[in-house]
Coordinates of C-alpha atoms and ligand atoms in Angstrom, one line a residue:
M61 CA 0.7 -1.0 4.2
P62 CA -3.0 -1.9 3.7
A63 CA -2.0 -4.1 0.7
D64 CA 0.5 -5.9 2.9
V65 CA -2.1 -6.4 5.7
Y66 CA -4.6 -7.8 3.1
Y67 CA -1.9 -10.0 1.6
K68 CA -1.0 -11.5 5.0
Y69 CA -4.7 -12.2 5.5
L70 CA -4.9 -14.0 2.1
K71 CA -1.9 -16.2 3.1
M72 CA -3.5 -16.9 6.5
R73 CA -6.6 -18.1 4.5
G74 CA -4.4 -20.3 2.4
D75 CA -4.9 -18.5 -0.9
D76 CA -2.5 -18.7 -3.8
A77 CA -1.7 -15.0 -3.5
I78 CA 1.3 -13.0 -4.8
F79 CA 2.1 -9.5 -3.6
I80 CA 3.7 -7.4 -6.3
C81 CA 4.9 -3.8 -5.9
G82 CA 7.8 -1.7 -7.0
S83 CA 9.5 1.6 -7.6
D84 CA 8.3 3.6 -10.7
Q85 CA 11.7 4.9 -11.7
H86 CA 11.1 7.1 -14.7
G87 CA 9.8 10.6 -15.0
T88 CA 11.2 14.1 -15.1
P89 CA 11.9 14.7 -11.4
I90 CA 14.5 11.9 -11.3
E91 CA 16.1 12.9 -14.6
L92 CA 16.3 16.5 -13.4
A93 CA 17.8 15.5 -10.0
A94 CA 20.3 13.3 -11.9
V95 CA 21.3 16.1 -14.3
K96 CA 21.8 18.4 -11.3
K97 CA 23.9 15.9 -9.5
G98 CA 25.8 14.9 -12.6
V99 CA 25.0 11.2 -12.4
E100 CA 23.1 8.8 -14.6
P101 CA 19.4 8.8 -13.9
R102 CA 19.5 5.0 -13.7
I103 CA 22.1 5.1 -10.9
L104 CA 20.1 7.6 -8.9
A105 CA 16.8 5.7 -9.5
D106 CA 18.4 2.5 -8.4
E107 CA 19.8 4.1 -5.2
M108 CA 16.3 5.4 -4.4
H109 CA 14.8 2.0 -5.1
H110 CA 17.1 0.3 -2.6
V111 CA 16.3 2.9 0.1
V112 CA 12.6 2.5 -0.3
K113 CA 12.8 -1.3 -0.6
S114 CA 14.8 -1.6 2.7
L115 CA 12.4 0.7 4.4
F116 CA 9.4 -1.5 3.4
E117 CA 11.3 -4.5 4.8
K118 CA 11.8 -2.6 8.1
Y119 CA 8.0 -2.1 8.2
E120 CA 7.6 -5.9 7.8
C121 CA 6.0 -5.7 4.4
T122 CA 6.5 -9.1 2.9
F123 CA 6.2 -8.6 -0.9
T124 CA 6.4 -11.6 -3.1
H125 CA 8.6 -9.3 -5.1
Y126 CA 9.4 -5.6 -4.7
G127 CA 10.8 -4.7 -8.1
K128 CA 11.3 -1.7 -10.3
T129 CA 10.2 -0.4 -13.6
H130 CA 13.5 0.2 -15.4
T131 CA 14.2 -3.4 -16.3
D132 CA 14.4 -5.5 -19.4
E133 CA 11.4 -7.5 -18.3
N134 CA 9.3 -4.4 -18.0
K135 CA 10.6 -3.0 -21.3
E136 CA 9.5 -6.2 -23.0
V137 CA 6.0 -5.8 -21.5
V138 CA 5.8 -2.1 -22.5
Y139 CA 6.9 -2.8 -26.0
S140 CA 4.5 -5.7 -26.6
V141 CA 1.5 -3.8 -25.2
F142 CA 2.5 -0.7 -27.2
N143 CA 2.9 -2.7 -30.4
E144 CA -0.5 -4.3 -30.0
L145 CA -2.1 -1.0 -29.2
F146 CA -0.5 0.5 -32.3
N147 CA -1.4 -2.4 -34.6
N148 CA -5.0 -2.4 -33.2
G149 CA -5.4 1.2 -34.2
Y150 CA -5.5 2.9 -30.7
I151 CA -2.4 5.1 -31.1
L152 CA -2.7 8.5 -32.6
E153 CA 0.3 10.2 -34.2
K154 CA 0.3 14.0 -33.8
E155 CA 2.5 17.0 -33.7
D156 CA 3.2 19.2 -30.7
M157 CA 5.5 22.1 -29.7
Q158 CA 8.1 21.3 -27.1
A159 CA 10.6 23.6 -25.4
Y160 CA 14.3 23.1 -26.4
C161 CA 17.4 24.5 -24.8
N162 CA 19.8 25.8 -27.4
I163 CA 22.7 25.7 -25.0
D164 CA 22.3 22.2 -23.6
K165 CA 20.9 21.1 -27.0
R166 CA 18.1 19.1 -25.5
F167 CA 14.4 19.1 -25.2
L168 CA 13.0 20.4 -21.9
P169 CA 10.0 18.5 -20.5
D170 CA 7.8 20.2 -17.9
R171 CA 10.0 20.5 -14.8
F172 CA 13.0 21.4 -16.9
I173 CA 11.4 24.7 -17.5
Q174 CA 11.3 27.3 -14.7
G175 CA 10.2 30.9 -14.5
T176 CA 7.4 33.2 -13.4
C177 CA 3.9 32.0 -12.6
P178 CA 1.3 33.7 -14.9
Y179 CA -1.2 33.6 -12.0
C180 CA 0.6 34.6 -8.8
H181 CA 3.7 36.2 -10.5
K182 CA 6.1 34.5 -8.1
R183 CA 9.4 33.1 -9.5
S184 CA 8.4 29.6 -8.4
A185 CA 6.7 28.3 -11.6
R186 CA 7.8 25.1 -13.3
G187 CA 6.5 23.7 -16.6
D188 CA 4.0 21.5 -14.9
Q189 CA 2.9 23.5 -11.8
C190 CA 3.5 26.5 -9.7
D191 CA 5.1 25.7 -6.3
S192 CA 3.8 28.8 -4.7
C193 CA 0.1 28.9 -5.7
G194 CA -0.2 25.2 -6.7
R195 CA -1.9 25.8 -10.1
L196 CA -1.2 23.3 -12.9
L197 CA 0.7 24.9 -15.8
E198 CA 1.7 24.1 -19.4
P199 CA 5.4 24.9 -20.2
A200 CA 4.4 27.6 -22.7
Q201 CA 2.5 29.5 -20.0
V202 CA 5.5 30.1 -17.9
L203 CA 6.7 33.7 -18.1
D204 CA 10.4 34.6 -18.5
P205 CA 11.2 30.9 -18.8
F206 CA 14.7 29.6 -18.2
C207 CA 16.3 26.1 -18.4
A208 CA 16.5 24.3 -15.1
V209 CA 19.8 22.7 -16.3
C210 CA 21.9 25.6 -17.4
G211 CA 19.8 28.5 -15.9
K212 CA 19.9 30.4 -19.2
S213 CA 16.9 31.6 -21.2
D214 CA 18.0 30.6 -24.7
I215 CA 14.9 28.5 -25.2
S216 CA 12.9 27.9 -28.4
F217 CA 9.8 25.9 -29.0
R218 CA 10.3 23.2 -31.6
K219 CA 7.8 21.0 -33.5
V220 CA 7.9 17.4 -32.2
K221 CA 6.1 14.2 -33.2
S222 CA 4.2 12.6 -30.3
L223 CA 1.9 9.6 -29.7
A224 CA -1.3 9.5 -27.8
L225 CA -3.5 6.6 -26.6
E226 CA -7.0 7.0 -28.1
L227 CA -9.0 6.5 -24.9
D228 CA -12.1 7.7 -26.8
K229 CA -12.1 4.6 -28.9
L230 CA -11.9 2.4 -25.8
Q231 CA -14.4 4.3 -23.8
N232 CA -17.3 1.9 -24.1
E233 CA -15.3 -1.1 -23.2
V234 CA -13.8 0.7 -20.2
K235 CA -17.3 1.7 -19.0
E236 CA -18.4 -1.9 -19.4
F237 CA -15.4 -3.0 -17.3
V238 CA -16.2 -0.5 -14.5
K239 CA -19.9 -1.4 -14.4
N240 CA -19.0 -5.2 -14.2
N241 CA -16.2 -5.0 -11.6
Q242 CA -17.2 -2.2 -9.3
K243 CA -19.4 -4.6 -7.4
H244 CA -16.2 -6.2 -6.0
N245 CA -16.0 -3.7 -3.1
W246 CA -14.9 -0.6 -5.0
S247 CA -15.4 2.5 -3.0
R248 CA -18.3 4.8 -4.1
D249 CA -15.8 7.6 -4.5
S250 CA -13.7 5.7 -7.0
V251 CA -16.7 4.6 -9.0
N252 CA -18.3 8.1 -9.1
K253 CA -15.0 9.7 -10.1
T254 CA -14.4 7.2 -12.9
L255 CA -18.0 7.2 -14.3
S256 CA -18.1 11.0 -14.3
M257 CA -14.9 11.3 -16.2
I258 CA -16.2 8.7 -18.8
K259 CA -19.4 10.7 -19.0
E260 CA -17.5 13.8 -19.9
G261 CA -16.0 11.9 -22.8
L262 CA -12.5 10.4 -22.8
K263 CA -9.9 12.2 -24.9
P264 CA -6.6 10.9 -26.4
R265 CA -3.8 11.1 -23.8
D266 CA -0.1 11.6 -24.5
I267 CA 2.0 8.5 -24.0
T268 CA 5.4 9.9 -25.2
R269 CA 7.5 13.0 -24.8
N270 CA 11.0 14.1 -25.8
M271 CA 13.4 13.5 -23.0
R272 CA 16.2 11.1 -22.3
W273 CA 15.3 9.0 -19.3
G274 CA 12.8 6.3 -20.0
F275 CA 12.1 3.6 -22.5
Q276 CA 12.7 4.8 -26.0
V277 CA 9.7 4.6 -28.3
P278 CA 10.2 1.7 -30.7
L279 CA 8.9 3.5 -33.8
A280 CA 10.8 5.2 -36.7
G281 CA 10.7 9.0 -36.4
Y282 CA 10.5 8.9 -32.5
E283 CA 14.2 8.5 -31.8
D284 CA 14.1 11.5 -29.3
A285 CA 11.0 10.3 -27.5
V286 CA 10.5 8.0 -24.5
F287 CA 7.3 6.7 -23.0
Y288 CA 5.6 8.9 -20.5
V289 CA 6.2 7.6 -16.9
W290 CA 2.5 6.8 -16.3
F291 CA 2.4 4.5 -19.3
D292 CA 5.3 2.2 -18.2
A293 CA 4.6 2.6 -14.5
V294 CA 1.3 0.8 -14.6
L295 CA 2.6 -1.8 -16.9
G296 CA 5.3 -2.3 -14.2
Y297 CA 2.8 -4.4 -12.3
I298 CA 3.2 -7.0 -15.1
G299 CA 6.9 -6.3 -15.7
I300 CA 7.7 -6.7 -12.0
T301 CA 5.9 -10.0 -11.9
K302 CA 7.9 -11.1 -14.8
E303 CA 11.1 -9.9 -13.1
W304 CA 10.0 -12.1 -10.1
N305 CA 9.4 -15.2 -12.1
A306 CA 10.0 -15.5 -15.9
K307 CA 8.1 -18.8 -15.9
R308 CA 5.1 -18.1 -13.7
W309 CA 4.1 -14.5 -14.5
R310 CA 1.6 -15.5 -17.2
D311 CA -0.1 -18.0 -14.7
Y312 CA -1.3 -14.9 -12.9
W313 CA -1.6 -12.2 -15.6
Q314 CA -3.2 -14.3 -18.4
N315 CA -5.5 -16.4 -16.3
E316 CA -9.2 -15.6 -16.2
H317 CA -9.5 -16.9 -12.6
T318 CA -7.0 -14.3 -11.2
Q319 CA -8.4 -11.7 -9.0
L320 CA -6.3 -8.5 -9.3
V321 CA -6.7 -6.4 -6.2
Q322 CA -5.1 -3.0 -6.4
F323 CA -4.4 -0.6 -3.5
L324 CA -3.9 3.0 -4.2
G325 CA -4.4 6.6 -3.1
K326 CA -7.3 8.6 -4.4
D327 CA -5.0 10.8 -6.4
N328 CA -4.1 7.8 -8.4
T329 CA -7.5 6.3 -9.0
I330 CA -8.3 7.2 -12.6
F331 CA -4.9 5.9 -13.8
H332 CA -6.0 2.5 -12.5
T333 CA -9.7 2.6 -13.4
I334 CA -9.4 4.2 -16.9
M335 CA -6.0 4.4 -18.4
W336 CA -4.5 1.1 -17.3
P337 CA -7.6 -1.0 -18.1
A338 CA -7.9 0.8 -21.5
M339 CA -4.3 -0.2 -22.2
L340 CA -4.9 -3.8 -21.2
I341 CA -8.2 -4.0 -23.1
G342 CA -6.8 -2.4 -26.3
S343 CA -3.8 -4.7 -26.4
R344 CA -6.1 -7.7 -26.7
L345 CA -3.4 -9.8 -25.1
G346 CA -5.8 -11.4 -22.6
F347 CA -4.4 -9.7 -19.4
V348 CA -6.6 -9.7 -16.4
L349 CA -8.3 -6.4 -15.5
P350 CA -8.4 -5.0 -12.0
Y351 CA -11.0 -7.0 -10.0
T352 CA -11.0 -4.7 -7.0
I353 CA -9.7 -1.1 -6.9
K354 CA -9.1 -0.4 -3.2
E355 CA -8.8 3.4 -3.1
S356 CA -7.8 5.1 0.1
Q357 CA -8.4 8.7 1.0
F358 CA -5.7 10.9 2.6
L359 CA -4.2 10.8 6.1
V360 CA -3.8 14.4 7.0
S361 CA -2.3 16.2 10.0
K362 CA -2.4 19.6 11.5
T363 CA 0.0 18.8 14.3
V364 CA 2.7 17.0 12.4
K365 CA 4.4 17.7 9.1
F366 CA 4.5 14.7 6.8
S367 CA 7.3 14.6 4.3
K368 CA 7.0 12.8 0.9
S369 CA 10.0 13.8 -1.2
H370 CA 12.1 16.4 0.5
G371 CA 13.4 14.3 3.4
I372 CA 12.2 16.9 6.0
G373 CA 9.4 16.0 8.3
L374 CA 7.9 12.8 9.4
N375 CA 8.5 10.1 6.9
M376 CA 9.0 6.3 6.8
K377 CA 12.5 6.6 8.0
T378 CA 12.2 9.2 10.7
A379 CA 9.0 7.6 12.0
L380 CA 11.1 4.6 13.1
E381 CA 13.0 6.8 15.5
I382 CA 9.8 7.2 17.5
V383 CA 8.3 3.8 17.8
D384 CA 8.8 0.3 16.2
P385 CA 7.1 -0.7 13.0
D386 CA 4.5 -2.9 14.7
Y387 CA 3.2 0.2 16.5
W388 CA 3.0 2.2 13.3
R389 CA 1.3 -0.6 11.5
F390 CA -1.4 -1.0 14.1
A391 CA -1.8 2.8 14.6
L392 CA -1.9 3.6 10.9
M393 CA -4.4 0.8 10.2
S394 CA -6.6 2.1 13.0
M395 CA -6.5 5.5 11.4
Y396 CA -6.8 4.1 7.8
P397 CA -8.6 6.7 5.7
E398 CA -10.8 4.1 4.1
N399 CA -13.8 6.2 3.2
A400 CA -12.9 9.7 4.2
D401 CA -9.7 11.6 5.0
S402 CA -8.7 11.0 8.5
E403 CA -6.5 13.0 10.8
F404 CA -3.3 12.0 12.4
T405 CA -2.3 13.6 15.7
D406 CA 0.6 12.9 18.1
K407 CA -2.0 12.4 20.8
G408 CA -3.9 10.0 18.6
L409 CA -0.8 7.9 18.1
A410 CA -0.1 7.8 21.8
E411 CA -3.7 7.0 22.5
V412 CA -3.7 4.0 20.2
V413 CA -0.4 2.7 21.5
N414 CA -1.1 3.2 25.2
A415 CA -4.9 2.7 25.6
I416 CA -5.5 0.1 22.9
M417 CA -2.3 -1.9 22.1
N418 CA -0.8 -1.8 25.6
D419 CA -3.8 -1.5 28.0
K420 CA -6.4 -3.6 26.2
I421 CA -4.5 -6.2 24.2
G422 CA -1.0 -6.5 25.7
N423 CA -2.1 -6.3 29.3
L424 CA -4.8 -8.9 28.8
A425 CA -2.4 -11.4 27.2
Q426 CA 0.2 -10.8 29.9
R427 CA -2.3 -11.2 32.8
V428 CA -3.8 -14.4 31.3
L429 CA -0.5 -16.0 30.8
K430 CA 0.8 -15.0 34.3
L431 CA -2.4 -16.2 36.0
S432 CA -2.1 -19.5 34.0
K433 CA 1.5 -19.9 35.1
S434 CA 0.8 -19.3 38.8
N435 CA -2.4 -21.5 38.7
S436 CA -1.2 -24.3 36.4
F437 CA -3.6 -26.7 38.1
L438 CA -6.5 -24.8 36.4
V439 CA -5.0 -25.0 32.9
E440 CA -6.4 -27.9 30.9
D441 CA -4.0 -29.9 28.7
K442 CA -5.6 -29.3 25.3
I443 CA -7.8 -26.3 25.1
P444 CA -10.0 -26.4 21.9
V445 CA -9.8 -22.8 20.7
G446 CA -12.6 -23.4 18.2
D447 CA -15.0 -24.2 21.0
S448 CA -14.9 -20.6 22.3
P449 CA -18.1 -18.8 21.2
S450 CA -16.3 -15.5 21.4
V451 CA -13.4 -16.6 19.2
K452 CA -15.9 -18.1 16.7
K453 CA -18.0 -15.0 16.6
I454 CA -15.1 -12.5 16.3
T455 CA -13.2 -14.7 13.7
K456 CA -16.3 -14.7 11.5
E457 CA -16.7 -10.9 11.9
Y458 CA -12.9 -10.5 11.1
C459 CA -13.0 -12.6 8.0
D460 CA -16.2 -11.0 6.7
S461 CA -14.6 -7.6 7.0
F462 CA -11.4 -8.7 5.3
D463 CA -13.4 -10.4 2.5
R464 CA -15.2 -7.0 1.9
L465 CA -11.8 -5.3 2.1
Q466 CA -12.9 -3.3 5.2
L467 CA -9.5 -3.5 6.9
K468 CA -10.3 -0.9 9.6
K469 CA -13.3 -3.1 10.7
A470 CA -11.0 -6.1 10.8
I471 CA -8.6 -4.5 13.2
G472 CA -11.6 -3.4 15.2
S473 CA -12.6 -7.1 15.6
V474 CA -9.2 -7.9 17.2
V475 CA -9.7 -5.1 19.7
R476 CA -13.3 -6.3 20.4
L477 CA -12.0 -9.8 21.2
A478 CA -9.6 -8.2 23.7
D479 CA -12.6 -6.3 25.1
I480 CA -14.4 -9.6 25.6
G481 CA -11.4 -11.0 27.4
N482 CA -11.1 -8.0 29.6
G483 CA -14.8 -8.2 30.4
I484 CA -14.4 -11.8 31.5
M485 CA -11.4 -10.8 33.6
S486 CA -13.4 -8.2 35.6
S487 CA -16.7 -10.1 35.8
K488 CA -15.3 -13.6 36.7
E489 CA -12.2 -12.5 38.6
P490 CA -10.2 -15.7 37.8
W491 CA -7.6 -14.9 40.6
V492 CA -10.5 -15.1 43.2
L493 CA -11.8 -18.3 41.5
A494 CA -8.3 -19.8 41.7
K495 CA -8.1 -19.2 45.4
K496 CA -11.6 -20.7 46.1
A497 CA -11.0 -23.6 43.7
K498 CA -8.4 -25.2 45.9
D499 CA -11.1 -26.5 48.3
D500 CA -14.2 -26.5 46.2
E501 CA -14.6 -28.9 43.2
R502 CA -17.6 -27.1 41.8
I503 CA -15.6 -23.8 41.7
E504 CA -12.6 -25.6 40.3
K505 CA -14.6 -26.8 37.4
Q506 CA -15.9 -23.3 36.8
A507 CA -12.4 -21.8 37.1
K508 CA -11.0 -24.2 34.6
K509 CA -13.7 -23.2 32.1
T510 CA -12.9 -19.5 32.7
F511 CA -9.2 -20.1 32.3
S512 CA -9.8 -22.1 29.0
E513 CA -11.9 -19.3 27.6
L514 CA -9.3 -16.7 28.4
I515 CA -6.5 -18.8 27.1
A516 CA -8.4 -19.4 23.8
I517 CA -9.1 -15.7 23.5
T518 CA -5.4 -14.9 24.1
Y519 CA -4.2 -17.4 21.6
A520 CA -6.8 -16.2 19.0
I521 CA -5.6 -12.6 19.4
G522 CA -2.1 -13.9 18.7
V523 CA -3.3 -15.4 15.4
L524 CA -5.6 -12.5 14.4
L525 CA -3.0 -9.8 15.1
Y526 CA -0.7 -11.3 12.4
P527 CA -1.6 -9.1 9.4
F528 CA -1.4 -6.0 11.5
T529 CA 1.5 -6.6 14.0
P530 CA 3.5 -9.6 12.8
K531 CA 6.2 -9.3 15.5
A532 CA 3.8 -9.1 18.4
S533 CA 1.8 -11.9 16.9
A534 CA 4.9 -14.1 16.8
A535 CA 5.9 -13.1 20.3
L536 CA 2.5 -14.0 21.7
L537 CA 2.2 -17.3 19.8
S538 CA 5.6 -18.3 20.9
F539 CA 4.1 -18.7 24.4
F540 CA 2.0 -21.5 22.9
G541 CA 5.0 -23.1 21.3
V542 CA 3.9 -21.9 17.8
R543 CA 6.8 -20.9 15.5
A544 CA 5.0 -21.2 12.1
E545 CA 3.4 -18.4 10.2
P546 CA -0.2 -18.1 11.5
T547 CA -3.1 -19.5 9.5
L548 CA -6.9 -19.3 10.1
K549 CA -6.9 -23.1 10.4
M550 CA -4.8 -22.7 13.6
L551 CA -8.0 -21.3 15.3
E552 CA -9.2 -24.9 15.3
D553 CA -6.2 -26.1 17.2
K554 CA -6.1 -27.5 20.7
V555 CA -3.5 -25.5 22.7
R556 CA -1.8 -25.1 26.0
P557 CA 0.4 -22.2 27.0
D558 CA 4.0 -22.9 27.8
L559 CA 4.0 -22.5 31.6
D560 CA 7.8 -22.8 32.0
N561 CA 8.7 -19.4 30.5
E562 CA 8.0 -16.1 32.1
P563 CA 5.4 -14.2 30.0
K564 CA 6.8 -11.0 28.6
P565 CA 4.7 -8.0 27.5
I566 CA 4.0 -8.0 23.7
F567 CA 3.5 -4.2 23.6
Q568 CA 5.0 -1.3 25.6
K569 CA 3.5 2.1 26.4
M570 CA 4.8 5.1 24.5
T571 CA 7.0 7.0 26.9
N572 CA 6.8 10.8 27.3
S573 CA 10.2 11.2 25.6
E574 CA 8.9 9.2 22.6
I575 CA 5.8 11.4 22.4
E576 CA 8.1 14.4 22.7
K577 CA 10.1 13.2 19.7
L578 CA 7.0 13.7 17.5
K579 CA 7.0 17.4 18.4
K580 CA 10.1 17.7 16.3
Y581 CA 7.8 17.3 13.3
A582 CA 5.2 19.9 14.4
Ligands
ZN73 ZN1 1.7 30.6 -8.9
ZN74 ZN1 19.9 24.7 -20.7

């Protein structure tokens, strides 16, 4: 969502921006789920992809392309980067032991092994982690292991060949990259984490393992191996751009002027600040490196249970049963955990929707438009929005925040503009001015000025809301006869509200029954 908000801002500014994202389809969880369901992993992964893609659409995320990683295009990118890394001497060949089920006649990567946790002794351990105590595990540590596919314990450990990326050989160049690019608004947390990991010394990291679902390793002797999901998932940024446009992808990825801005959660940072740049650097293919890493902290909640993968709890789908996407977009961006974890509460959501969106912004717009309609003699023909000192000041503040990727501050600027409008409402009382203006020319002049200022503010709110609440932005701007996608240039326009139509509210309050619905997820 923050990436979508930022992208919409770049479009408003008139940049040549593309917004690329997608589903990372490989990995053991999907293969295991597919084996259990008795379907091809590809079918299941594509099903999930379509579910997620359509949910993003509902939330008004306007990707240039939302693709996926299991495509021919991505495979070509993965193979070419791998081949260059191999030829350039950054790939280490080694031997490991991997579990093998003698009944299913297949290798068992992490989650395919289950058993007893060596720490808490619960029967909830998997080859990568214990679900009960949360500790990370290696497959060989699991006690009384059994195969997650057949449930039997006929498991042996076999010697396998595997490949690792020699991050140690690329360490100095990665460090150089971080030192150069961190000034482009990286958070201190992401820089510290990265530099401290580099200081400890980077070690080779596995890029292959023996399982079925994934891109087969194009090297003799590795017929049973596929690339590790992390390796082809990050390259998916390039592969998905290629999937979008086979002709233009290089214009962005192999262009020294491109600024690659990446949005991610803090649990994903080192993949984007260390592994991914190391792969790009080591390939020597001239791909752009991340310009900005926009890391976010976690949104946590004590009152509501969020669900990520199990379908239970509050998730992207169930959230739509409570309020419409615009409300979630605005509320979540108001709570955006930009620098520290932030807390989500049901009261907090209702507070943002009712006190800020409805009372401050929506009511102001509604009142200004209604007053203008009933006092049309005070509404000038062409109100120059750019002449309003409040609009000018707030727009500058808003753009400065966006340019520094401080999105929470940017949404705060929109609220501040509404505060200014509400302040004018209560100090100038335009409805009183309107009454007096009828027989006093001096007051009429003053009233016209006040109406112009309020109308300019209302129009500007309509423009500035666009990255956060595109639907409400369109609804508000439609009262000014604007149907086009908003741009910052529109803040220089001369406008007049359409006084023929009855102004409708752009936001509604959350009802008690909507607030009650959230309790279901307590
Ligand atoms: Zn445990
Ligand atoms: Zn088995």
